[in-house]
XYZ file of C-alpha atoms in Angstrom:
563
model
C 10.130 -157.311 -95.235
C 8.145 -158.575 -98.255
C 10.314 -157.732 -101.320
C 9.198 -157.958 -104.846
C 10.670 -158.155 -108.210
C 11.986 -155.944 -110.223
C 9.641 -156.865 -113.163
C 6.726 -156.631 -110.679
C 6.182 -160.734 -111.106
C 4.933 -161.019 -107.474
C 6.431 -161.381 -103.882
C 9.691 -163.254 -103.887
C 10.087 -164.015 -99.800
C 9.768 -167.149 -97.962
C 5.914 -166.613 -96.601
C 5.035 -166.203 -100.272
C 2.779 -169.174 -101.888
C 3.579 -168.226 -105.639
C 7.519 -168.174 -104.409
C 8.020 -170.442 -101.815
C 9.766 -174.044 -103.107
C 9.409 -173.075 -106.538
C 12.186 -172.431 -108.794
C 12.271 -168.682 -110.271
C 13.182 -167.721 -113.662
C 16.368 -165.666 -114.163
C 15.168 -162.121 -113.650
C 15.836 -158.861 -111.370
C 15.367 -159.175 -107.714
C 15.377 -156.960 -105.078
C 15.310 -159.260 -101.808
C 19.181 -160.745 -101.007
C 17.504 -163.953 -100.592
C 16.563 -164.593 -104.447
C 19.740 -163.380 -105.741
C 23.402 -162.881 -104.908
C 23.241 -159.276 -104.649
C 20.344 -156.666 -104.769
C 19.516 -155.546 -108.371
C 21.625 -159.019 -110.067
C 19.987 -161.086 -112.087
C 20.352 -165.307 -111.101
C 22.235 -167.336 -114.170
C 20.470 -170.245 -113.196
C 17.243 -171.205 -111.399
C 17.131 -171.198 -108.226
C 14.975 -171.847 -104.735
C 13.741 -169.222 -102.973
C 12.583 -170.851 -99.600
C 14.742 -169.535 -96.863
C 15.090 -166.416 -95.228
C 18.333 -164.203 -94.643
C 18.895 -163.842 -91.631
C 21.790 -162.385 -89.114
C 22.365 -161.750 -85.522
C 19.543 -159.217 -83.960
C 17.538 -159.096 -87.876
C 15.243 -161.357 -89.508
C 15.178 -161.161 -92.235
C 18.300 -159.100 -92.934
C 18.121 -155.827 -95.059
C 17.766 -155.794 -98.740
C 21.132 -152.995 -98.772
C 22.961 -156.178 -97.189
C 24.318 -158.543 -99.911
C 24.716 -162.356 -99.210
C 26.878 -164.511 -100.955
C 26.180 -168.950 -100.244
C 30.015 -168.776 -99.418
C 32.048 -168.615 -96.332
C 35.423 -166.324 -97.048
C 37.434 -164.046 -94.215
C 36.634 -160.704 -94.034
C 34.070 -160.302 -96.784
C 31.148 -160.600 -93.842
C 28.789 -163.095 -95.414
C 25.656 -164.468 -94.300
C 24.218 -167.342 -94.766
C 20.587 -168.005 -95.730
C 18.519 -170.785 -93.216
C 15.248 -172.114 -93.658
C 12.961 -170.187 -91.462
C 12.035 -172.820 -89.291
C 15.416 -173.664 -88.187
C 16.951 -172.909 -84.923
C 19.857 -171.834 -86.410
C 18.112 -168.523 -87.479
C 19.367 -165.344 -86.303
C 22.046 -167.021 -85.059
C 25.345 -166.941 -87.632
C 27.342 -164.126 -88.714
C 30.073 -166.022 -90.581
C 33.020 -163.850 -90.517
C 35.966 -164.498 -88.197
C 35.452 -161.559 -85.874
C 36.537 -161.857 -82.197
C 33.175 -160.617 -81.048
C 31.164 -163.928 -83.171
C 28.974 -165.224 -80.796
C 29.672 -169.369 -80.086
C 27.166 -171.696 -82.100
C 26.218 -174.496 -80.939
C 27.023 -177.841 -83.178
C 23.457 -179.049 -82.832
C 22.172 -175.733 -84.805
C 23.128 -177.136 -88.528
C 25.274 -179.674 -90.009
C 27.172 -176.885 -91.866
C 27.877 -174.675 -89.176
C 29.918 -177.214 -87.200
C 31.376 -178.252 -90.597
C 32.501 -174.409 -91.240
C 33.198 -173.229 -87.855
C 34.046 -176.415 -85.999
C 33.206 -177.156 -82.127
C 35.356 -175.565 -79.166
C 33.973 -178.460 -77.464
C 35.054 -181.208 -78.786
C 36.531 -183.065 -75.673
C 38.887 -185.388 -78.118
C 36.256 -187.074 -79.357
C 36.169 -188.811 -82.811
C 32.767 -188.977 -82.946
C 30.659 -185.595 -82.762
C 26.942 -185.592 -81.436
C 24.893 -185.380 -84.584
C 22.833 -182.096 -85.324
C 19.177 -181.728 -84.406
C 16.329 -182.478 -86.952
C 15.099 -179.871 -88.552
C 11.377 -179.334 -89.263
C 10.307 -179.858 -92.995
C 10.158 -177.086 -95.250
C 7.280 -176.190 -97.433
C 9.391 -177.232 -100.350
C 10.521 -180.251 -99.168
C 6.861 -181.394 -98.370
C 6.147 -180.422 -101.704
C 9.005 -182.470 -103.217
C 7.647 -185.448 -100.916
C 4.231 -185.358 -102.705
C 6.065 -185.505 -106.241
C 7.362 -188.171 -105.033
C 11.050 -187.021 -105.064
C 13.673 -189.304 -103.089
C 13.990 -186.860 -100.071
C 14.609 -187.480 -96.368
C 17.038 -190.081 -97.723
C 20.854 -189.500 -96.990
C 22.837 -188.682 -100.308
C 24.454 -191.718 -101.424
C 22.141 -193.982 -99.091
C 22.140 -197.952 -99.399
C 21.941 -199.168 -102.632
C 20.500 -202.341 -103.547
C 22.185 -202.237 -107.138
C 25.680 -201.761 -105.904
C 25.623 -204.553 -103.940
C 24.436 -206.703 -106.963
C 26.784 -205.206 -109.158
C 29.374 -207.127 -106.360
C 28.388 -209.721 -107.869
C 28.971 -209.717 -111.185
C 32.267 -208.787 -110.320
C 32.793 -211.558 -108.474
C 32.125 -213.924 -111.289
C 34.006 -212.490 -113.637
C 37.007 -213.198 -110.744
C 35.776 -216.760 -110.537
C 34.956 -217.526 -114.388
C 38.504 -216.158 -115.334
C 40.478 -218.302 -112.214
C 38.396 -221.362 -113.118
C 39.763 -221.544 -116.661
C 36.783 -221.455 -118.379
C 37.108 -220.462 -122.136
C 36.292 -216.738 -122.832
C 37.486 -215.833 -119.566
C 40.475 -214.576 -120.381
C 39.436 -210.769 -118.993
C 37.620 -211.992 -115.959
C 40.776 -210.726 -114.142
C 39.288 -207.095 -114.504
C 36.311 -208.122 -111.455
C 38.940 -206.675 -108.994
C 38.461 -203.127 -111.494
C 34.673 -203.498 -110.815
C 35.455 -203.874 -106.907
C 38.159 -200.840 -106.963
C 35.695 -198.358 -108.357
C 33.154 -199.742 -105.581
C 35.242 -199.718 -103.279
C 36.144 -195.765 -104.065
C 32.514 -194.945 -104.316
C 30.852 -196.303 -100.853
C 34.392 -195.128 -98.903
C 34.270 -191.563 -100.191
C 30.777 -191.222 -99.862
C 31.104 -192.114 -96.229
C 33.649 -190.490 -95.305
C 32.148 -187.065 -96.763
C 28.615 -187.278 -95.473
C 30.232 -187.803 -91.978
C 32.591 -184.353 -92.575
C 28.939 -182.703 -93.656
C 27.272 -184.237 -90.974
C 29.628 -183.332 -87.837
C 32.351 -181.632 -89.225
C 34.780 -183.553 -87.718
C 36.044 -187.178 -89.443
C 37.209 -189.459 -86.975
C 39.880 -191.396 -88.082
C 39.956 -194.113 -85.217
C 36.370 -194.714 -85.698
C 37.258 -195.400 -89.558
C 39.605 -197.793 -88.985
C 38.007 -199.423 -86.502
C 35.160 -200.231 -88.926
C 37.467 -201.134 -91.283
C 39.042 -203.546 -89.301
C 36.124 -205.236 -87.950
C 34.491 -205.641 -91.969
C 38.066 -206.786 -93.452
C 40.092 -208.346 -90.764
C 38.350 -211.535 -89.199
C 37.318 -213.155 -92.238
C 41.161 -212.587 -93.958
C 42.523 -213.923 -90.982
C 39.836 -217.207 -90.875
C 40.692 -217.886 -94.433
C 44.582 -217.332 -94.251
C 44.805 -219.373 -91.357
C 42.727 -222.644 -92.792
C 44.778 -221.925 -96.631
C 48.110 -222.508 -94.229
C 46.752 -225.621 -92.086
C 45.517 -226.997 -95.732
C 49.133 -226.217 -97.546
C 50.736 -228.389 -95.151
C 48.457 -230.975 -95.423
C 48.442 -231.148 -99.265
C 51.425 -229.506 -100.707
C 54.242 -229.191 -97.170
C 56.883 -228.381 -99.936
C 54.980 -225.341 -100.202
C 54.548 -224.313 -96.681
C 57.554 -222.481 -96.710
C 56.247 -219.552 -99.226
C 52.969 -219.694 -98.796
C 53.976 -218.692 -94.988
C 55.978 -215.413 -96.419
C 52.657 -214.893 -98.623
C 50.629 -215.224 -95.370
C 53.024 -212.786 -94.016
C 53.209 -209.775 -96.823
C 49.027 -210.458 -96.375
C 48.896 -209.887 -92.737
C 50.871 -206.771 -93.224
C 48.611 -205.458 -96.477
C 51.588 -205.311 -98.104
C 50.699 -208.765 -100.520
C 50.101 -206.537 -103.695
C 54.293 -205.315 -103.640
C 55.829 -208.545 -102.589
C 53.997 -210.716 -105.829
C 55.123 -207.734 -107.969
C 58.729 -206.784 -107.081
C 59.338 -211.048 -106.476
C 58.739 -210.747 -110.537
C 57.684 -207.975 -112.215
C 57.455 -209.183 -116.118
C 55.116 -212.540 -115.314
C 51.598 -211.134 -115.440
C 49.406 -214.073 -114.468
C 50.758 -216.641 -111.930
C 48.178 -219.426 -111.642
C 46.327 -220.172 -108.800
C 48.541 -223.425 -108.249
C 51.606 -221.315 -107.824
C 50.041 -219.661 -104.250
C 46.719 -220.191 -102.728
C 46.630 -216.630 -101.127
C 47.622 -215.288 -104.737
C 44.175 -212.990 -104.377
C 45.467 -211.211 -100.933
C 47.160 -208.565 -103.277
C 43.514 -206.859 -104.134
C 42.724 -206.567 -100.306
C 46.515 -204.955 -100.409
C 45.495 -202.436 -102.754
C 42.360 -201.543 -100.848
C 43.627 -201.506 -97.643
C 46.442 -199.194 -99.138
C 44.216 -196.614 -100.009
C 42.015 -196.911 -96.690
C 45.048 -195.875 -94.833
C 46.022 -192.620 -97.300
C 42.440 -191.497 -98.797
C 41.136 -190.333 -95.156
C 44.373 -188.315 -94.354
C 43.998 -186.612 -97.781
C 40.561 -185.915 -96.938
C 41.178 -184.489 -94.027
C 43.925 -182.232 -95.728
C 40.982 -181.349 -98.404
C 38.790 -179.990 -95.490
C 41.277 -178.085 -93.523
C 41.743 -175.852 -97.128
C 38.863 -175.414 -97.506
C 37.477 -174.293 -94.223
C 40.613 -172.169 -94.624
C 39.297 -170.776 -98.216
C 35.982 -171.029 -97.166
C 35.211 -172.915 -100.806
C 32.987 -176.251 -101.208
C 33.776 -179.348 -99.611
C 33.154 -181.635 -102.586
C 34.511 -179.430 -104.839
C 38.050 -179.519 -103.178
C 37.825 -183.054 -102.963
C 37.171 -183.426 -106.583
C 40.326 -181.481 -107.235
C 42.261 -183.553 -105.368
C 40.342 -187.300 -106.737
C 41.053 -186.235 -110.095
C 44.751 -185.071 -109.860
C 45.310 -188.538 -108.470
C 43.138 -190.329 -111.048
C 45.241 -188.173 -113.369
C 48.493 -189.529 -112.221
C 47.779 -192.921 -111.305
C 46.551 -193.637 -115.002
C 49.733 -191.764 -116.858
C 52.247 -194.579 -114.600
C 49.589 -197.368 -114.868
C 50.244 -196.592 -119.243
C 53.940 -195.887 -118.393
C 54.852 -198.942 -116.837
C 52.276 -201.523 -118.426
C 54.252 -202.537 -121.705
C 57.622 -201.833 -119.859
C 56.456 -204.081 -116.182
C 53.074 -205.645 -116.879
C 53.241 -206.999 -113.320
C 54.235 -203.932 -111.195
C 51.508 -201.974 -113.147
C 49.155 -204.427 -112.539
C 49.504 -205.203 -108.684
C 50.826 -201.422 -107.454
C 48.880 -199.337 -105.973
C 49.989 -195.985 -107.603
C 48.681 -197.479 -110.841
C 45.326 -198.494 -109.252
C 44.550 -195.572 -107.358
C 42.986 -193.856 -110.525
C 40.251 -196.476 -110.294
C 39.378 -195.937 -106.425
C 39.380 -192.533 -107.579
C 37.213 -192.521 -110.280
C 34.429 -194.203 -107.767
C 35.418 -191.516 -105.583
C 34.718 -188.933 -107.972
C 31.374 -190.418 -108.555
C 30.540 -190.603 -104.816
C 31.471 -186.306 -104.803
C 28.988 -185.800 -107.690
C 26.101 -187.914 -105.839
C 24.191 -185.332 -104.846
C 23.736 -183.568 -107.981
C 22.712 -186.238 -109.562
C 20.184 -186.762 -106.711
C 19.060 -183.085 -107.141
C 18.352 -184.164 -111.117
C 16.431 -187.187 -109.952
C 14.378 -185.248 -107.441
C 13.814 -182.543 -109.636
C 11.266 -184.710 -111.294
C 11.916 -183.975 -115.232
C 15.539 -183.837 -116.052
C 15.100 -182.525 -119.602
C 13.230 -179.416 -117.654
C 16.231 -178.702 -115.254
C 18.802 -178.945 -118.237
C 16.282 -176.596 -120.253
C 15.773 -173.939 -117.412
C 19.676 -173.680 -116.588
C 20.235 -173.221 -120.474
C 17.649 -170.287 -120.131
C 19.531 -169.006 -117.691
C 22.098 -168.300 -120.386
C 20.095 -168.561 -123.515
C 16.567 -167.086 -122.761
C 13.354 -168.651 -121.040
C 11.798 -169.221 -124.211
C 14.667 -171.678 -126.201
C 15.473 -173.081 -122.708
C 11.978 -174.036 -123.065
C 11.858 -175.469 -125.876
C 15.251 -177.297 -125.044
C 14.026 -179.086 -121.973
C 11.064 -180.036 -123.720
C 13.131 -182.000 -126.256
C 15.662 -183.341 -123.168
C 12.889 -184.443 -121.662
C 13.120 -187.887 -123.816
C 16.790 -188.135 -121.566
C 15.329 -189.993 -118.918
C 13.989 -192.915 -120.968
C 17.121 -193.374 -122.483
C 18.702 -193.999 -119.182
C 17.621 -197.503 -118.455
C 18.945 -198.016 -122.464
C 22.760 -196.846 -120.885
C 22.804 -199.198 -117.795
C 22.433 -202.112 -120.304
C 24.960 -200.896 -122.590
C 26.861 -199.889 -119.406
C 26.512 -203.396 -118.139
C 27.067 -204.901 -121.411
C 30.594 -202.992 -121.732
C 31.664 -204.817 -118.716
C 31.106 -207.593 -119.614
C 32.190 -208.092 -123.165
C 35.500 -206.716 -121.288
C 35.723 -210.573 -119.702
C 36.329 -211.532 -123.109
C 39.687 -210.034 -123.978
C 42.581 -212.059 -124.601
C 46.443 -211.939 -122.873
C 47.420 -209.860 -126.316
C 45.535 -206.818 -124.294
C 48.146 -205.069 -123.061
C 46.815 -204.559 -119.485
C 45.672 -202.585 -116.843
C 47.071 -199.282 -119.482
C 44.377 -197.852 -121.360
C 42.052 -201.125 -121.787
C 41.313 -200.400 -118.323
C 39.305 -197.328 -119.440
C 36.521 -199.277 -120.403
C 35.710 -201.852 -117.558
C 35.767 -198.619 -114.910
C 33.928 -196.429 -116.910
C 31.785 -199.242 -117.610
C 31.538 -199.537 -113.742
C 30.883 -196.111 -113.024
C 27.946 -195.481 -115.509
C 26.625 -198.004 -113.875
C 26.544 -197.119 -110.888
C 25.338 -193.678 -111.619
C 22.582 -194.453 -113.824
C 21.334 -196.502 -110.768
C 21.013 -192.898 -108.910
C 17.127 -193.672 -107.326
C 14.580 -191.532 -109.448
C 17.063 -190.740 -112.240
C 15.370 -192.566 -114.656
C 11.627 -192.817 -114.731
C 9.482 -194.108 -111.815
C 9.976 -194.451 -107.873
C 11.862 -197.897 -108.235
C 14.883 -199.792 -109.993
C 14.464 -199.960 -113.702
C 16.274 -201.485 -116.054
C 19.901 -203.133 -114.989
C 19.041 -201.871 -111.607
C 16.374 -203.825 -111.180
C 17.907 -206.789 -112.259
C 21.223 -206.180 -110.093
C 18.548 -205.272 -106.846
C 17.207 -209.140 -107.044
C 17.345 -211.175 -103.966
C 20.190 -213.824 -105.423
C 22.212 -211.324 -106.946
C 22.049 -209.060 -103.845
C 22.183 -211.959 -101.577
C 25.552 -213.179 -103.950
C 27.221 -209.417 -103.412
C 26.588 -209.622 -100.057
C 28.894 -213.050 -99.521
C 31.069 -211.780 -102.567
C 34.371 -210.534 -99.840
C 34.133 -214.346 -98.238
C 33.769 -215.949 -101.742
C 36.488 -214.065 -102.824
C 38.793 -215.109 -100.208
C 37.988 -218.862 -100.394
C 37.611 -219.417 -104.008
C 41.578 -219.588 -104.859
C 42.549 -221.253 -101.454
C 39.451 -224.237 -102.790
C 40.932 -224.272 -106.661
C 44.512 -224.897 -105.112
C 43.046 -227.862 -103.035
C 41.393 -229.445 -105.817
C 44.414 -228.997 -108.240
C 46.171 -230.585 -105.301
C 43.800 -233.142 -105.073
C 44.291 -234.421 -108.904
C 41.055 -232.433 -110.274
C 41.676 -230.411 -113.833
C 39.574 -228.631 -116.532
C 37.255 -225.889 -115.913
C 34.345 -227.764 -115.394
C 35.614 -229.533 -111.919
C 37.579 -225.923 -110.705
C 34.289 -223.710 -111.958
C 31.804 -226.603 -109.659
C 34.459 -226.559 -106.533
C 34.306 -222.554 -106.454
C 30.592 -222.742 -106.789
C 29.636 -225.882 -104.816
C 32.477 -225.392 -102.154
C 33.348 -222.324 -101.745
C 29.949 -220.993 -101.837
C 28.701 -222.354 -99.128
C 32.259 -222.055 -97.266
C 31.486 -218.372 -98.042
C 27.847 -218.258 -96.433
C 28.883 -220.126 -93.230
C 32.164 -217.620 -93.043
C 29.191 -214.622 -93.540
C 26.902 -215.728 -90.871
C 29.625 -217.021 -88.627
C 32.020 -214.594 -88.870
C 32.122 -211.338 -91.622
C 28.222 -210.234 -89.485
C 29.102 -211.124 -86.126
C 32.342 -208.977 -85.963
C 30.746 -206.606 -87.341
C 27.436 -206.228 -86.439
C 27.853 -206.968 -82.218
C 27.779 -204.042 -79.685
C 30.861 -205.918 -78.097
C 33.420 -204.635 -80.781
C 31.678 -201.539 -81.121
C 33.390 -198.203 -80.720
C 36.920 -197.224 -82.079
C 38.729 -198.355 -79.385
C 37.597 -202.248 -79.200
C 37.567 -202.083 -83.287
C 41.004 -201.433 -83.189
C 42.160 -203.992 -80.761
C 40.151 -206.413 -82.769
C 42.547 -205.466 -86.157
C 45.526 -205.510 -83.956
C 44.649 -209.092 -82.253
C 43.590 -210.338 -85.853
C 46.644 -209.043 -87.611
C 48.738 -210.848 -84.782
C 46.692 -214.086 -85.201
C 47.626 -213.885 -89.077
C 51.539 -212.794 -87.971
C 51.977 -215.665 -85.745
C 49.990 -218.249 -88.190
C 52.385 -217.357 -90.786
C 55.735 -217.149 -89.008
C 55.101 -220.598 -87.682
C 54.338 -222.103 -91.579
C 57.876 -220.723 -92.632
C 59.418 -222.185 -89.207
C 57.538 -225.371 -90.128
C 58.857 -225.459 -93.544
């Protein structure tokens, strides 16, 4: 069936040239796959490259309306590209008689209607490539970022590790103007958010299934081994320097091994906000603390988020946006509760930190669309032609032509981004913080990580802070960031130890110590573990975190029996 338009503008299915990849303006169609229902007019542009199909028709009939939804008893269909095996194959309603699909068909039909063969696996078999489409070949020769997973590698997130991680050791170091270089651990929260959420989403679109063992397991194997190499030389080194000190530093080693560091600095005093480095060389273990907190909770809430809405038959991301801002929500109203009232307890706890993982979270969930405005090619066009969905082809027009200047102005708001984070390092102890002041560091974070979205601003590559984040030392510098953080207090504590003062000595031992103490602990260590087909698979990941939490147990429990 070849349907046409309404307004007699020309052929409107798949096999049609002048249709086919492009995006149509609102108007009357009569084919089910260029508009929700026969005879309704789109609000927005949209693609009309697939064909409708059902079980025993291809395409389906024009009298059969489609919705891009899955709800009970409404008996949808869902539109497939026309060279995918899927095709012909999915009624969507939950009808005894629905024929079984097989997972390889389409990433979003295991997602929606889950595998009956499963076996207990944690890991599903991932779907079968699908051929190209004519609009994706033609997005290829714009030069759009396709074939590339949303939310990919990014080169400027990793440098943006790194700035972080000098604010941490500017501000620990002492050196004048540091006074807000404390907010690096905001910078790694909303990172930490971002790459977690985004992973643990494009595995629930991928397979429909989110193994939980096989998270962990990865977890433990990136986090554990290189925690447990540092805590275990910062205890051999307290009793050699300060043995007076064994005692605690053991219990610290202890609440660390258990991820439980962040609670036992703030309930042990919950009004002194910034205990020196000299006070407890695994002072910095509360951070991991938070993180790990939120590993442990985020993926069960996620999984709660996808059970609805396969129930509801609603978006994925959309749910999960719900959820990631009713948190963020939350976690910032304690966080300004309890700052002037416990400055401590709302600046270690993890209920008044969560709003940060979350924010990166919510970034990771809106990805994609910024992906789709970066592959779209002009962004002032695709904000024009969705306001002439509402306001008329001709203003929306006119409107994209003048939004069309957006994309140079992007580069312009990852400096300013950048430069908001910054400037942030320069805030005094009068800032009452985390609070409100908080606002600005994670924001600052999260435009910049969003105006590094590949294509968003004009040309192929990095431009802009992105290009100066994606440099070999800065990337190389975010790469070793998790082992410089974990050696860079335990080497200040030495050297205080040691007789060495003033921010010129403590800023040239974390640089010219624990820099290269954090390279050897990369190579030697953070890759192996987690880069060797021996502690591969959930299973041997896990008995790696439970061996290397022992390790840190035992180390610890023998410092405060030492003592």
């Amino acid at each position: 069936m070849r349907a046409t338009s309404s307004s007699g503008s020309g052929p409107c299915s798949p096999g049609a040239p002048a249709a086919a990849g492009r995006s149509w303006p609102p108007e009357r169609c009569a084919s089910p796959c260029c508009s929700r229902r026969a005879g309704t007019p789109w609000r927005t542009p949209r693609r009309c490259s697939s064909t409708c199909s059902a079980v025993g028709t291809s395409p389906t009939a024009a009298s059969r309306p489609w919705t891009s939804s899955t709800r009970r008893g409404t008996a949808p269909w869902r539109c497939w590209p026309a060279s995918s095996p899927a095709r012909g194959r999915l009624p969507v309603t939950r009808s005894a008689q629905r024929p079984r699909v097989a997972r390889e068909a389409h990433p979003l039909v295991y997602y929606f209607l889950g595998s009956s063969r499963s076996g207990g696996n944690d890991v599903a078999r991932p779907p079968a490539p699908v051929a190209p489409t004519r609009a994706r070949t033609a997005a290829q020769r714009a030069g759009a970022p396709s074939g590339k997973a949303p939310g990919g590698f990014r080169p400027d997130v990793e440098g943006l590790r790194a700035v972080a991680l000098g604010l941490v050791l500017l501000f620990h170091a002492g050196v004048p103007g540091s006074g807000g270089g404390r907010l690096g651990v905001d910078v790694f929260f909303v990172i930490s958010g971002f790459l977690i959420t985004g992973l643990l989403v494009r595995e629930v679109e991928r397979t429909g299934r989110m193994g939980l063992a096989a998270f962990y397991a990865r977890r433990a194997r990136r986090i554990l081994p290189a925690a447990v190499v540092v805590l275990v030389v910062t205890l051999a080194a307290t009793a050699a320097l300060a043995p007076r000190m064994l005692g605690e530093t053991g219990r610290d080693g202890l609440a660390a091994a258990l991820q439980v560091a962040n609670w036992r600095s703030a309930l042990a005093d919950p009004v002194d906000l910034h205990p020196d480095a000299a006070a407890s060389p695994l002072l910095h273990y509360w951070s991991l603390a938070v993180e790990e907190q939120f590993y442990l909770l985020w993926p069960a809430l996620v999984l709660l988020v996808v059970a609805v809405a396969r129930r509801r038959g609603t978006s994925l991301r959309r749910s999960l946006a719900v959820a990631a801002g009713a948190v963020a929500v939350v976690s910032l109203a304690c966080s300004v509760l309890l700052t002037p009232l416990l400055p401590t307890l709302a600046y270690l706890s993890s209920p008044t930190r969560a709003w940060q993982l979350a924010a990166g979270a919510l970034l990771a969930l809106a990805t994609p669309r910024l992906e789709e405005l970066a592959g779209s090619g002009r962004l002032g066009d695709r904000l024009g032609g969705r306001l002439g969905g509402r306001l008329g082809g001709r203003l929306g027009g006119r409107l994209g032509g003048r939004l069309g200047g957006l994309r140079r102005g992007v580069p312009a708001l990852g400096w300013l981004a950048l430069a908001v984070v910054l400037s942030s390092s320069l805030w005094t102890d009068d800032v009452p913080y985390p609070g409100w002041a908080a606002l600005v560091p994670t924001l600052g974070t999260v435009a910049l990580i969003a105006v590094g979205t590949p294509g968003l601003a004009r040309g192929a590559g990095p431009s802009g802070v992105g290009r100066l984040l994606a440099a070999r030392p800065v990337r190389w510098a975010g790469r070793a960031s998790y082992s410089w953080y974990l050696w860079h207090v335990p080497v200040v504590f030495a050297g205080e130890r040691l007789g060495l003062s003033g921010w010129p000595a403590l800023l040239a031992l974390e640089l010219l110590v624990a820099g290269p103490l954090a390279a050897l602990t990369l190579v030697a260590v953070e890759q192996p573990f987690r880069t060797s087909p021996r502690f591969a698979g959930a299973r041997r990941g896990l008995l790696l975190g439970a061996v290397a939490t022992a390790v840190a147990v035992g180390a610890s429990l023998v410092a405060v029996a030492a003592a």
